[in-house]
């Protein structure tokens, strides 16, 4: 008998989509995509799978078993693929390139998701509110807004999360793990996004433009928050005093006034803060770090906001206007102090 797998023949054809396979078993497994058959059931939660291996990998969620270990930092994973993905943090390998802008990625899935920025495709629709998404994962995460389900619990403080990834990132508050390093200044971060945001301090890239005043921003979120200066929208309300805010983060920070919670402590002087960001900014008093530099005169600042206010010395920008006499100011506090002259 001829060994078809060795000579590369694929004699077994899917009757639905005409894809060919070298083994009948692979063809049969593939057919389940079309039939929807899922013969393998999880013994714990009754979730069903089309392949035995997928069911077995899923079972590790319930058992907590993590047989795959990173050879560099000894972190353990329940899936071999997750371990291999993690390893690229250490190697820096980025094999997959965007065909439009040449940006490189360590995972093909990340490259494919990035490509939708260029195509604008949004193939996945929420079944409840018809909002559309580029990725199924984003749609699934959005669906939890409607269900309110939070299945994943922090093992230290019992805080619950709708996504395992969010729970895992939160855990780094307790462990102090910061796996993502800036390639320029070696500063480390607990989240990849925070590292990427930080990198733009060094590159100066500002891709996102305000449609009203043409001001540019390195982050889409910063641009969107800035837009609310023009629209005046305040969609987020405090549940205790009904004060309204343009951003959920501002509302959440305000809520701490009512609770008095201060979870974040300075490691040098033990001063406590309600926000990790405030603690981190405070730490620069001790370290002397001033990461934000004026692009005109090279003066450096501890906080991004201080640098931005300083920049108005050079640009002449005065975004804050008196509602009575229309006099304009470069700083909000100066406008507010001026307003008192009318009262």
C-alpha atoms as a PDB file:
ATOM      1  CA  UNK A   1       0.000   0.000   0.000  1.00  0.00           C
ATOM      2  CA  UNK A   2       1.257   3.499  -0.860  1.00  0.00           C
ATOM      3  CA  UNK A   3       1.923   5.753   2.149  1.00  0.00           C
ATOM      4  CA  UNK A   4      -0.056   8.780   0.992  1.00  0.00           C
ATOM      5  CA  UNK A   5       1.085  10.928   3.919  1.00  0.00           C
ATOM      6  CA  UNK A   6       4.706  10.583   2.858  1.00  0.00           C
ATOM      7  CA  UNK A   7       4.203  11.482  -0.808  1.00  0.00           C
ATOM      8  CA  UNK A   8       1.975  14.423   0.015  1.00  0.00           C
ATOM      9  CA  UNK A   9      -1.261  13.062  -1.558  1.00  0.00           C
ATOM     10  CA  UNK A  10      -4.584  14.151  -0.084  1.00  0.00           C
ATOM     11  CA  UNK A  11      -7.169  11.635  -1.309  1.00  0.00           C
ATOM     12  CA  UNK A  12      -9.947  12.474   1.187  1.00  0.00           C
ATOM     13  CA  UNK A  13     -12.217  15.359   0.198  1.00  0.00           C
ATOM     14  CA  UNK A  14     -14.731  17.350   2.249  1.00  0.00           C
ATOM     15  CA  UNK A  15     -18.080  17.015   0.441  1.00  0.00           C
ATOM     16  CA  UNK A  16     -19.143  20.532   1.477  1.00  0.00           C
ATOM     17  CA  UNK A  17     -16.175  22.856   0.807  1.00  0.00           C
ATOM     18  CA  UNK A  18     -13.904  20.611  -1.327  1.00  0.00           C
ATOM     19  CA  UNK A  19     -10.946  20.859   1.071  1.00  0.00           C
ATOM     20  CA  UNK A  20      -8.642  17.832   0.759  1.00  0.00           C
ATOM     21  CA  UNK A  21      -7.030  15.782   3.538  1.00  0.00           C
ATOM     22  CA  UNK A  22      -4.299  13.131   3.722  1.00  0.00           C
ATOM     23  CA  UNK A  23      -6.218  11.123   6.355  1.00  0.00           C
ATOM     24  CA  UNK A  24      -9.871  10.194   6.514  1.00  0.00           C
ATOM     25  CA  UNK A  25      -9.892  10.936  10.262  1.00  0.00           C
ATOM     26  CA  UNK A  26      -8.829  14.544   9.666  1.00  0.00           C
ATOM     27  CA  UNK A  27     -11.547  14.865   7.006  1.00  0.00           C
ATOM     28  CA  UNK A  28     -14.138  13.511   9.444  1.00  0.00           C
ATOM     29  CA  UNK A  29     -13.080  15.944  12.186  1.00  0.00           C
ATOM     30  CA  UNK A  30     -13.210  18.803   9.679  1.00  0.00           C
ATOM     31  CA  UNK A  31     -16.768  17.811   8.654  1.00  0.00           C
ATOM     32  CA  UNK A  32     -17.941  18.733  12.158  1.00  0.00           C
ATOM     33  CA  UNK A  33     -17.392  22.399  11.253  1.00  0.00           C
ATOM     34  CA  UNK A  34     -20.241  22.002   8.745  1.00  0.00           C
ATOM     35  CA  UNK A  35     -22.477  19.635  10.746  1.00  0.00           C
ATOM     36  CA  UNK A  36     -22.033  21.359  14.113  1.00  0.00           C
ATOM     37  CA  UNK A  37     -21.461  17.976  15.770  1.00  0.00           C
ATOM     38  CA  UNK A  38     -19.720  18.203  19.166  1.00  0.00           C
ATOM     39  CA  UNK A  39     -19.411  14.667  20.572  1.00  0.00           C
ATOM     40  CA  UNK A  40     -16.978  15.456  23.415  1.00  0.00           C
ATOM     41  CA  UNK A  41     -18.467  16.882  26.611  1.00  0.00           C
ATOM     42  CA  UNK A  42     -16.756  18.455  29.628  1.00  0.00           C
ATOM     43  CA  UNK A  43     -17.609  16.387  32.694  1.00  0.00           C
ATOM     44  CA  UNK A  44     -17.747  19.468  34.922  1.00  0.00           C
ATOM     45  CA  UNK A  45     -19.699  22.176  33.070  1.00  0.00           C
ATOM     46  CA  UNK A  46     -21.237  20.187  30.151  1.00  0.00           C
ATOM     47  CA  UNK A  47     -19.637  22.422  27.506  1.00  0.00           C
ATOM     48  CA  UNK A  48     -19.271  20.420  24.282  1.00  0.00           C
ATOM     49  CA  UNK A  49     -16.410  20.223  21.773  1.00  0.00           C
ATOM     50  CA  UNK A  50     -15.896  18.856  18.271  1.00  0.00           C
ATOM     51  CA  UNK A  51     -12.468  17.411  19.120  1.00  0.00           C
ATOM     52  CA  UNK A  52     -11.279  15.335  22.050  1.00  0.00           C
ATOM     53  CA  UNK A  53      -8.092  17.400  22.407  1.00  0.00           C
ATOM     54  CA  UNK A  54     -10.071  20.635  22.720  1.00  0.00           C
ATOM     55  CA  UNK A  55     -12.203  19.060  25.472  1.00  0.00           C
ATOM     56  CA  UNK A  56      -9.083  17.897  27.320  1.00  0.00           C
ATOM     57  CA  UNK A  57      -7.465  21.342  27.124  1.00  0.00           C
ATOM     58  CA  UNK A  58     -10.662  22.923  28.391  1.00  0.00           C
ATOM     59  CA  UNK A  59     -10.702  20.527  31.383  1.00  0.00           C
ATOM     60  CA  UNK A  60      -7.482  22.172  32.636  1.00  0.00           C
ATOM     61  CA  UNK A  61      -9.540  25.274  33.460  1.00  0.00           C
ATOM     62  CA  UNK A  62     -11.347  23.223  36.102  1.00  0.00           C
ATOM     63  CA  UNK A  63      -8.376  21.201  37.389  1.00  0.00           C
ATOM     64  CA  UNK A  64      -5.982  24.164  37.546  1.00  0.00           C
ATOM     65  CA  UNK A  65      -3.218  21.965  36.105  1.00  0.00           C
ATOM     66  CA  UNK A  66      -0.424  23.932  34.385  1.00  0.00           C
ATOM     67  CA  UNK A  67       2.029  21.421  32.885  1.00  0.00           C
ATOM     68  CA  UNK A  68       3.828  23.819  30.527  1.00  0.00           C
ATOM     69  CA  UNK A  69       6.594  25.980  32.004  1.00  0.00           C
ATOM     70  CA  UNK A  70       8.416  29.001  30.546  1.00  0.00           C
ATOM     71  CA  UNK A  71      12.108  28.152  30.311  1.00  0.00           C
ATOM     72  CA  UNK A  72      13.129  31.727  31.158  1.00  0.00           C
ATOM     73  CA  UNK A  73      10.965  32.880  34.076  1.00  0.00           C
ATOM     74  CA  UNK A  74       9.359  29.582  35.233  1.00  0.00           C
ATOM     75  CA  UNK A  75       5.814  30.903  34.746  1.00  0.00           C
ATOM     76  CA  UNK A  76       3.455  27.967  34.160  1.00  0.00           C
ATOM     77  CA  UNK A  77       0.623  27.533  31.657  1.00  0.00           C
ATOM     78  CA  UNK A  78      -2.208  25.075  31.129  1.00  0.00           C
ATOM     79  CA  UNK A  79      -1.766  25.201  27.340  1.00  0.00           C
ATOM     80  CA  UNK A  80       1.383  24.627  25.303  1.00  0.00           C
ATOM     81  CA  UNK A  81       0.324  27.351  22.877  1.00  0.00           C
ATOM     82  CA  UNK A  82      -0.045  29.871  25.695  1.00  0.00           C
ATOM     83  CA  UNK A  83       3.453  29.011  26.924  1.00  0.00           C
ATOM     84  CA  UNK A  84       4.859  29.460  23.409  1.00  0.00           C
ATOM     85  CA  UNK A  85       3.051  32.773  23.011  1.00  0.00           C
ATOM     86  CA  UNK A  86       4.444  33.949  26.359  1.00  0.00           C
ATOM     87  CA  UNK A  87       7.986  32.945  25.330  1.00  0.00           C
ATOM     88  CA  UNK A  88       7.917  35.604  22.608  1.00  0.00           C
ATOM     89  CA  UNK A  89       7.891  38.254  25.336  1.00  0.00           C
ATOM     90  CA  UNK A  90      11.429  37.132  26.146  1.00  0.00           C
ATOM     91  CA  UNK A  91      12.649  36.523  22.575  1.00  0.00           C
ATOM     92  CA  UNK A  92      11.026  39.591  20.980  1.00  0.00           C
ATOM     93  CA  UNK A  93      10.280  37.526  17.856  1.00  0.00           C
ATOM     94  CA  UNK A  94       7.738  39.156  15.520  1.00  0.00           C
ATOM     95  CA  UNK A  95       7.286  36.971  12.427  1.00  0.00           C
ATOM     96  CA  UNK A  96       3.973  38.304  11.169  1.00  0.00           C
ATOM     97  CA  UNK A  97       3.898  41.556   9.192  1.00  0.00           C
ATOM     98  CA  UNK A  98       0.973  43.798   8.269  1.00  0.00           C
ATOM     99  CA  UNK A  99       0.834  44.010   4.471  1.00  0.00           C
ATOM    100  CA  UNK A 100      -0.346  47.626   4.587  1.00  0.00           C
ATOM    101  CA  UNK A 101       1.837  49.440   7.129  1.00  0.00           C
ATOM    102  CA  UNK A 102       4.613  46.856   7.757  1.00  0.00           C
ATOM    103  CA  UNK A 103       3.940  46.753  11.510  1.00  0.00           C
ATOM    104  CA  UNK A 104       5.125  43.416  12.884  1.00  0.00           C
ATOM    105  CA  UNK A 105       3.483  41.046  15.372  1.00  0.00           C
ATOM    106  CA  UNK A 106       4.518  37.975  17.324  1.00  0.00           C
ATOM    107  CA  UNK A 107       1.145  36.278  16.685  1.00  0.00           C
ATOM    108  CA  UNK A 108      -0.687  35.806  13.383  1.00  0.00           C
ATOM    109  CA  UNK A 109      -3.970  36.464  15.188  1.00  0.00           C
ATOM    110  CA  UNK A 110      -2.717  39.836  16.413  1.00  0.00           C
ATOM    111  CA  UNK A 111      -1.658  40.694  12.852  1.00  0.00           C
ATOM    112  CA  UNK A 112      -5.049  39.668  11.487  1.00  0.00           C
ATOM    113  CA  UNK A 113      -6.896  41.709  14.099  1.00  0.00           C
ATOM    114  CA  UNK A 114      -4.674  44.691  13.314  1.00  0.00           C
ATOM    115  CA  UNK A 115      -5.489  44.357   9.590  1.00  0.00           C
ATOM    116  CA  UNK A 116      -9.105  45.222  10.337  1.00  0.00           C
ATOM    117  CA  UNK A 117      -7.970  48.736  11.252  1.00  0.00           C
ATOM    118  CA  UNK A 118      -7.148  49.130   7.566  1.00  0.00           C
ATOM    119  CA  UNK A 119     -10.157  47.238   6.129  1.00  0.00           C
ATOM    120  CA  UNK A 120     -12.771  48.567   8.568  1.00  0.00           C
ATOM    121  CA  UNK A 121     -14.449  45.146   8.565  1.00  0.00           C
ATOM    122  CA  UNK A 122     -16.793  44.455  11.492  1.00  0.00           C
ATOM    123  CA  UNK A 123     -18.168  40.981  10.961  1.00  0.00           C
ATOM    124  CA  UNK A 124     -19.350  40.185  14.512  1.00  0.00           C
ATOM    125  CA  UNK A 125     -22.639  41.632  15.753  1.00  0.00           C
ATOM    126  CA  UNK A 126     -24.060  41.811  19.284  1.00  0.00           C
ATOM    127  CA  UNK A 127     -27.316  39.829  19.389  1.00  0.00           C
ATOM    128  CA  UNK A 128     -28.935  42.303  21.800  1.00  0.00           C
ATOM    129  CA  UNK A 129     -28.022  45.838  20.667  1.00  0.00           C
ATOM    130  CA  UNK A 130     -26.740  45.232  17.088  1.00  0.00           C
ATOM    131  CA  UNK A 131     -23.383  46.889  17.801  1.00  0.00           C
ATOM    132  CA  UNK A 132     -20.737  45.455  15.458  1.00  0.00           C
ATOM    133  CA  UNK A 133     -17.140  44.419  16.155  1.00  0.00           C
ATOM    134  CA  UNK A 134     -14.052  43.499  14.164  1.00  0.00           C
ATOM    135  CA  UNK A 135     -13.287  40.491  16.373  1.00  0.00           C
ATOM    136  CA  UNK A 136     -15.431  37.785  17.935  1.00  0.00           C
ATOM    137  CA  UNK A 137     -13.593  38.220  21.256  1.00  0.00           C
ATOM    138  CA  UNK A 138     -14.548  41.899  21.399  1.00  0.00           C
ATOM    139  CA  UNK A 139     -18.167  40.993  20.644  1.00  0.00           C
ATOM    140  CA  UNK A 140     -18.162  38.314  23.348  1.00  0.00           C
ATOM    141  CA  UNK A 141     -16.642  40.689  25.905  1.00  0.00           C
ATOM    142  CA  UNK A 142     -19.235  43.300  24.980  1.00  0.00           C
ATOM    143  CA  UNK A 143     -22.043  40.768  25.525  1.00  0.00           C
ATOM    144  CA  UNK A 144     -21.045  40.564  29.194  1.00  0.00           C
ATOM    145  CA  UNK A 145     -22.233  44.177  29.571  1.00  0.00           C
ATOM    146  CA  UNK A 146     -25.740  42.836  28.986  1.00  0.00           C
ATOM    147  CA  UNK A 147     -25.402  39.670  31.099  1.00  0.00           C
ATOM    148  CA  UNK A 148     -23.321  41.126  33.955  1.00  0.00           C
ATOM    149  CA  UNK A 149     -21.603  37.752  34.388  1.00  0.00           C
ATOM    150  CA  UNK A 150     -18.275  37.808  36.285  1.00  0.00           C
ATOM    151  CA  UNK A 151     -16.949  34.245  36.414  1.00  0.00           C
ATOM    152  CA  UNK A 152     -13.295  34.926  37.243  1.00  0.00           C
ATOM    153  CA  UNK A 153     -12.272  35.717  40.813  1.00  0.00           C
ATOM    154  CA  UNK A 154      -9.000  37.124  42.167  1.00  0.00           C
ATOM    155  CA  UNK A 155      -7.525  34.540  44.532  1.00  0.00           C
ATOM    156  CA  UNK A 156      -6.158  37.258  46.844  1.00  0.00           C
ATOM    157  CA  UNK A 157      -8.868  39.892  47.278  1.00  0.00           C
ATOM    158  CA  UNK A 158     -11.932  38.082  45.812  1.00  0.00           C
ATOM    159  CA  UNK A 159     -12.604  40.837  43.263  1.00  0.00           C
ATOM    160  CA  UNK A 160     -14.496  39.326  40.315  1.00  0.00           C
ATOM    161  CA  UNK A 161     -14.018  39.854  36.595  1.00  0.00           C
ATOM    162  CA  UNK A 162     -15.946  39.031  33.448  1.00  0.00           C
ATOM    163  CA  UNK A 163     -12.734  38.095  31.603  1.00  0.00           C
ATOM    164  CA  UNK A 164      -9.942  35.782  32.721  1.00  0.00           C
ATOM    165  CA  UNK A 165      -7.420  38.113  31.090  1.00  0.00           C
ATOM    166  CA  UNK A 166      -8.631  41.046  33.168  1.00  0.00           C
ATOM    167  CA  UNK A 167      -8.369  38.884  36.300  1.00  0.00           C
ATOM    168  CA  UNK A 168      -4.820  37.839  35.368  1.00  0.00           C
ATOM    169  CA  UNK A 169      -3.746  41.440  34.757  1.00  0.00           C
ATOM    170  CA  UNK A 170      -5.312  42.450  38.080  1.00  0.00           C
ATOM    171  CA  UNK A 171      -3.335  39.702  39.858  1.00  0.00           C
ATOM    172  CA  UNK A 172      -0.135  41.562  38.938  1.00  0.00           C
ATOM    173  CA  UNK A 173      -1.137  44.249  41.456  1.00  0.00           C
ATOM    174  CA  UNK A 174      -0.623  41.608  44.131  1.00  0.00           C
ATOM    175  CA  UNK A 175       2.388  39.815  42.606  1.00  0.00           C
ATOM    176  CA  UNK A 176       4.211  42.937  41.373  1.00  0.00           C
ATOM    177  CA  UNK A 177       4.930  41.163  38.066  1.00  0.00           C
ATOM    178  CA  UNK A 178       5.880  43.531  35.227  1.00  0.00           C
ATOM    179  CA  UNK A 179       6.682  41.380  32.177  1.00  0.00           C
ATOM    180  CA  UNK A 180       6.662  44.149  29.555  1.00  0.00           C
ATOM    181  CA  UNK A 181       9.825  46.237  29.179  1.00  0.00           C
ATOM    182  CA  UNK A 182      10.418  49.484  27.283  1.00  0.00           C
ATOM    183  CA  UNK A 183      13.089  48.842  24.655  1.00  0.00           C
ATOM    184  CA  UNK A 184      14.504  52.353  25.084  1.00  0.00           C
ATOM    185  CA  UNK A 185      14.732  53.053  28.815  1.00  0.00           C
ATOM    186  CA  UNK A 186      14.138  49.551  30.308  1.00  0.00           C
ATOM    187  CA  UNK A 187      11.149  50.727  32.359  1.00  0.00           C
ATOM    188  CA  UNK A 188       8.863  47.763  33.045  1.00  0.00           C
ATOM    189  CA  UNK A 189       5.063  47.502  32.921  1.00  0.00           C
ATOM    190  CA  UNK A 190       2.429  45.026  34.055  1.00  0.00           C
ATOM    191  CA  UNK A 191       0.410  45.474  30.847  1.00  0.00           C
ATOM    192  CA  UNK A 192       1.506  45.358  27.233  1.00  0.00           C
ATOM    193  CA  UNK A 193      -0.752  48.316  26.385  1.00  0.00           C
ATOM    194  CA  UNK A 194       0.861  50.458  29.069  1.00  0.00           C
ATOM    195  CA  UNK A 195       4.298  49.637  27.676  1.00  0.00           C
ATOM    196  CA  UNK A 196       3.170  50.527  24.144  1.00  0.00           C
ATOM    197  CA  UNK A 197       1.626  53.780  25.381  1.00  0.00           C
ATOM    198  CA  UNK A 198       4.851  54.637  27.182  1.00  0.00           C
ATOM    199  CA  UNK A 199       6.901  53.936  24.034  1.00  0.00           C
ATOM    200  CA  UNK A 200       5.176  56.851  22.297  1.00  0.00           C
ATOM    201  CA  UNK A 201       6.915  59.197  24.744  1.00  0.00           C
ATOM    202  CA  UNK A 202      10.132  58.208  22.988  1.00  0.00           C
ATOM    203  CA  UNK A 203       8.792  58.101  19.410  1.00  0.00           C
ATOM    204  CA  UNK A 204       6.562  61.205  19.611  1.00  0.00           C
ATOM    205  CA  UNK A 205       3.982  59.474  17.389  1.00  0.00           C
ATOM    206  CA  UNK A 206       0.554  61.163  17.434  1.00  0.00           C
ATOM    207  CA  UNK A 207      -1.815  59.335  15.056  1.00  0.00           C
ATOM    208  CA  UNK A 208      -5.153  60.533  16.424  1.00  0.00           C
ATOM    209  CA  UNK A 209      -6.473  63.972  15.465  1.00  0.00           C
ATOM    210  CA  UNK A 210      -9.308  66.013  16.968  1.00  0.00           C
ATOM    211  CA  UNK A 211     -11.854  66.651  14.207  1.00  0.00           C
ATOM    212  CA  UNK A 212     -12.705  70.086  15.630  1.00  0.00           C
ATOM    213  CA  UNK A 213      -9.374  71.803  16.426  1.00  0.00           C
ATOM    214  CA  UNK A 214      -6.870  69.432  14.711  1.00  0.00           C
ATOM    215  CA  UNK A 215      -4.965  68.811  17.955  1.00  0.00           C
ATOM    216  CA  UNK A 216      -3.156  65.470  17.722  1.00  0.00           C
ATOM    217  CA  UNK A 217      -2.820  62.692  20.314  1.00  0.00           C
ATOM    218  CA  UNK A 218      -0.764  59.534  20.704  1.00  0.00           C
ATOM    219  CA  UNK A 219      -3.787  57.612  22.083  1.00  0.00           C
ATOM    220  CA  UNK A 220      -7.296  57.353  20.657  1.00  0.00           C
ATOM    221  CA  UNK A 221      -8.661  57.485  24.219  1.00  0.00           C
ATOM    222  CA  UNK A 222      -6.911  60.794  24.849  1.00  0.00           C
ATOM    223  CA  UNK A 223      -8.385  62.166  21.612  1.00  0.00           C
ATOM    224  CA  UNK A 224     -11.856  60.968  22.577  1.00  0.00           C
ATOM    225  CA  UNK A 225     -11.584  62.498  26.056  1.00  0.00           C
ATOM    226  CA  UNK A 226     -10.389  65.764  24.511  1.00  0.00           C
ATOM    227  CA  UNK A 227     -13.407  65.769  22.155  1.00  0.00           C
ATOM    228  CA  UNK A 228     -15.690  66.108  25.160  1.00  0.00           C
ATOM    229  CA  UNK A 229     -14.254  69.588  25.736  1.00  0.00           C
ATOM    230  CA  UNK A 230     -16.004  70.517  22.503  1.00  0.00           C
ATOM    231  CA  UNK A 231     -19.213  68.477  22.973  1.00  0.00           C
ATOM    232  CA  UNK A 232     -19.685  69.049  26.712  1.00  0.00           C
ATOM    233  CA  UNK A 233     -20.961  65.481  27.074  1.00  0.00           C
ATOM    234  CA  UNK A 234     -20.937  64.060  30.623  1.00  0.00           C
ATOM    235  CA  UNK A 235     -22.295  60.540  30.389  1.00  0.00           C
ATOM    236  CA  UNK A 236     -21.011  59.115  33.703  1.00  0.00           C
ATOM    237  CA  UNK A 237     -22.864  59.923  36.923  1.00  0.00           C
ATOM    238  CA  UNK A 238     -21.808  59.415  40.545  1.00  0.00           C
ATOM    239  CA  UNK A 239     -24.276  57.055  42.226  1.00  0.00           C
ATOM    240  CA  UNK A 240     -24.087  58.948  45.542  1.00  0.00           C
ATOM    241  CA  UNK A 241     -24.113  62.675  44.763  1.00  0.00           C
ATOM    242  CA  UNK A 242     -25.293  62.721  41.112  1.00  0.00           C
ATOM    243  CA  UNK A 243     -22.242  64.689  39.952  1.00  0.00           C
ATOM    244  CA  UNK A 244     -21.596  63.963  36.280  1.00  0.00           C
ATOM    245  CA  UNK A 245     -18.335  63.307  34.433  1.00  0.00           C
ATOM    246  CA  UNK A 246     -17.125  63.087  30.850  1.00  0.00           C
ATOM    247  CA  UNK A 247     -15.131  59.900  31.524  1.00  0.00           C
ATOM    248  CA  UNK A 248     -15.805  56.756  33.524  1.00  0.00           C
ATOM    249  CA  UNK A 249     -12.324  56.946  35.039  1.00  0.00           C
ATOM    250  CA  UNK A 250     -13.021  60.416  36.428  1.00  0.00           C
ATOM    251  CA  UNK A 251     -16.310  59.186  37.880  1.00  0.00           C
ATOM    252  CA  UNK A 252     -14.585  56.169  39.468  1.00  0.00           C
ATOM    253  CA  UNK A 253     -11.855  58.353  40.965  1.00  0.00           C
ATOM    254  CA  UNK A 254     -14.482  60.711  42.310  1.00  0.00           C
ATOM    255  CA  UNK A 255     -16.305  57.794  43.975  1.00  0.00           C
ATOM    256  CA  UNK A 256     -13.241  57.246  46.178  1.00  0.00           C
ATOM    257  CA  UNK A 257     -14.004  60.591  47.847  1.00  0.00           C
ATOM    258  CA  UNK A 258     -17.088  58.920  49.266  1.00  0.00           C
ATOM    259  CA  UNK A 259     -15.436  55.585  50.173  1.00  0.00           C
ATOM    260  CA  UNK A 260     -12.108  57.018  51.405  1.00  0.00           C
ATOM    261  CA  UNK A 261     -10.303  53.901  50.135  1.00  0.00           C
ATOM    262  CA  UNK A 262      -6.528  54.312  49.584  1.00  0.00           C
ATOM    263  CA  UNK A 263      -5.124  50.971  48.425  1.00  0.00           C
ATOM    264  CA  UNK A 264      -1.837  52.137  46.911  1.00  0.00           C
ATOM    265  CA  UNK A 265       1.149  52.897  49.140  1.00  0.00           C
ATOM    266  CA  UNK A 266       4.404  54.710  48.343  1.00  0.00           C
ATOM    267  CA  UNK A 267       7.263  52.267  48.946  1.00  0.00           C
ATOM    268  CA  UNK A 268       9.533  55.066  50.207  1.00  0.00           C
ATOM    269  CA  UNK A 269       7.485  57.236  52.578  1.00  0.00           C
ATOM    270  CA  UNK A 270       4.353  55.050  53.092  1.00  0.00           C
ATOM    271  CA  UNK A 271       2.002  57.787  51.885  1.00  0.00           C
ATOM    272  CA  UNK A 272      -1.183  56.161  50.593  1.00  0.00           C
ATOM    273  CA  UNK A 273      -3.204  56.932  47.464  1.00  0.00           C
ATOM    274  CA  UNK A 274      -6.600  55.989  46.130  1.00  0.00           C
ATOM    275  CA  UNK A 275      -5.199  55.596  42.589  1.00  0.00           C
ATOM    276  CA  UNK A 276      -2.148  53.625  41.439  1.00  0.00           C
ATOM    277  CA  UNK A 277      -1.429  56.365  38.910  1.00  0.00           C
ATOM    278  CA  UNK A 278      -1.283  59.014  41.634  1.00  0.00           C
ATOM    279  CA  UNK A 279       1.071  56.786  43.634  1.00  0.00           C
ATOM    280  CA  UNK A 280       3.295  56.287  40.592  1.00  0.00           C
ATOM    281  CA  UNK A 281       3.452  60.031  39.887  1.00  0.00           C
ATOM    282  CA  UNK A 282       4.266  60.674  43.554  1.00  0.00           C
ATOM    283  CA  UNK A 283       7.130  58.154  43.359  1.00  0.00           C
ATOM    284  CA  UNK A 284       8.864  60.441  40.844  1.00  0.00           C
ATOM    285  CA  UNK A 285       9.419  62.931  43.685  1.00  0.00           C
ATOM    286  CA  UNK A 286      11.697  60.317  45.225  1.00  0.00           C
ATOM    287  CA  UNK A 287      13.287  59.015  42.014  1.00  0.00           C
ATOM    288  CA  UNK A 288      13.677  62.407  40.313  1.00  0.00           C
ATOM    289  CA  UNK A 289      12.266  60.917  37.107  1.00  0.00           C
ATOM    290  CA  UNK A 290      10.847  63.481  34.663  1.00  0.00           C
ATOM    291  CA  UNK A 291       9.743  61.474  31.608  1.00  0.00           C
ATOM    292  CA  UNK A 292       7.811  64.229  29.816  1.00  0.00           C
ATOM    293  CA  UNK A 293       9.903  66.670  27.773  1.00  0.00           C
ATOM    294  CA  UNK A 294       8.882  69.904  26.078  1.00  0.00           C
ATOM    295  CA  UNK A 295       9.478  69.517  22.339  1.00  0.00           C
ATOM    296  CA  UNK A 296      10.472  73.196  22.028  1.00  0.00           C
ATOM    297  CA  UNK A 297      12.778  74.051  24.926  1.00  0.00           C
ATOM    298  CA  UNK A 298      13.609  70.550  26.289  1.00  0.00           C
ATOM    299  CA  UNK A 299      12.322  71.372  29.784  1.00  0.00           C
ATOM    300  CA  UNK A 300      11.265  68.165  31.528  1.00  0.00           C
ATOM    301  CA  UNK A 301       8.240  67.429  33.744  1.00  0.00           C
ATOM    302  CA  UNK A 302       7.067  64.783  36.188  1.00  0.00           C
ATOM    303  CA  UNK A 303       3.559  64.720  34.739  1.00  0.00           C
ATOM    304  CA  UNK A 304       2.291  64.693  31.183  1.00  0.00           C
ATOM    305  CA  UNK A 305      -0.357  67.289  32.064  1.00  0.00           C
ATOM    306  CA  UNK A 306       2.274  69.711  33.369  1.00  0.00           C
ATOM    307  CA  UNK A 307       4.215  69.355  30.123  1.00  0.00           C
ATOM    308  CA  UNK A 308       1.064  69.972  28.076  1.00  0.00           C
ATOM    309  CA  UNK A 309       0.175  73.105  30.078  1.00  0.00           C
ATOM    310  CA  UNK A 310       3.753  74.347  29.658  1.00  0.00           C
ATOM    311  CA  UNK A 311       3.544  73.827  25.885  1.00  0.00           C
ATOM    312  CA  UNK A 312       0.882  76.550  25.736  1.00  0.00           C
ATOM    313  CA  UNK A 313       3.621  79.052  26.594  1.00  0.00           C
ATOM    314  CA  UNK A 314       5.069  78.255  23.166  1.00  0.00           C
ATOM    315  CA  UNK A 315       1.840  77.705  21.198  1.00  0.00           C
ATOM    316  CA  UNK A 316      -0.199  80.553  22.715  1.00  0.00           C
ATOM    317  CA  UNK A 317      -3.173  78.185  23.033  1.00  0.00           C
ATOM    318  CA  UNK A 318      -5.872  79.361  25.485  1.00  0.00           C
ATOM    319  CA  UNK A 319      -8.608  76.724  25.529  1.00  0.00           C
ATOM    320  CA  UNK A 320     -10.451  77.965  28.646  1.00  0.00           C
ATOM    321  CA  UNK A 321     -12.899  80.820  28.105  1.00  0.00           C
ATOM    322  CA  UNK A 322     -14.708  83.009  30.643  1.00  0.00           C
ATOM    323  CA  UNK A 323     -18.464  82.478  30.225  1.00  0.00           C
ATOM    324  CA  UNK A 324     -19.164  86.128  31.109  1.00  0.00           C
ATOM    325  CA  UNK A 325     -16.648  88.272  29.222  1.00  0.00           C
ATOM    326  CA  UNK A 326     -15.137  85.716  26.774  1.00  0.00           C
ATOM    327  CA  UNK A 327     -11.588  86.324  28.030  1.00  0.00           C
ATOM    328  CA  UNK A 328      -9.453  83.238  27.363  1.00  0.00           C
ATOM    329  CA  UNK A 329      -6.887  81.435  29.534  1.00  0.00           C
ATOM    330  CA  UNK A 330      -4.273  78.740  29.051  1.00  0.00           C
ATOM    331  CA  UNK A 331      -5.156  77.012  32.338  1.00  0.00           C
ATOM    332  CA  UNK A 332      -8.522  75.980  33.756  1.00  0.00           C
ATOM    333  CA  UNK A 333      -7.606  77.200  37.251  1.00  0.00           C
ATOM    334  CA  UNK A 334      -6.776  80.684  35.918  1.00  0.00           C
ATOM    335  CA  UNK A 335     -10.146  80.855  34.152  1.00  0.00           C
ATOM    336  CA  UNK A 336     -11.922  79.768  37.346  1.00  0.00           C
ATOM    337  CA  UNK A 337     -10.093  82.347  39.459  1.00  0.00           C
ATOM    338  CA  UNK A 338     -10.984  85.014  36.921  1.00  0.00           C
ATOM    339  CA  UNK A 339     -14.652  83.996  37.003  1.00  0.00           C
ATOM    340  CA  UNK A 340     -14.748  84.979  40.683  1.00  0.00           C
ATOM    341  CA  UNK A 341     -14.157  88.617  39.719  1.00  0.00           C
ATOM    342  CA  UNK A 342     -17.610  88.605  38.116  1.00  0.00           C
ATOM    343  CA  UNK A 343     -19.335  87.116  41.169  1.00  0.00           C
END
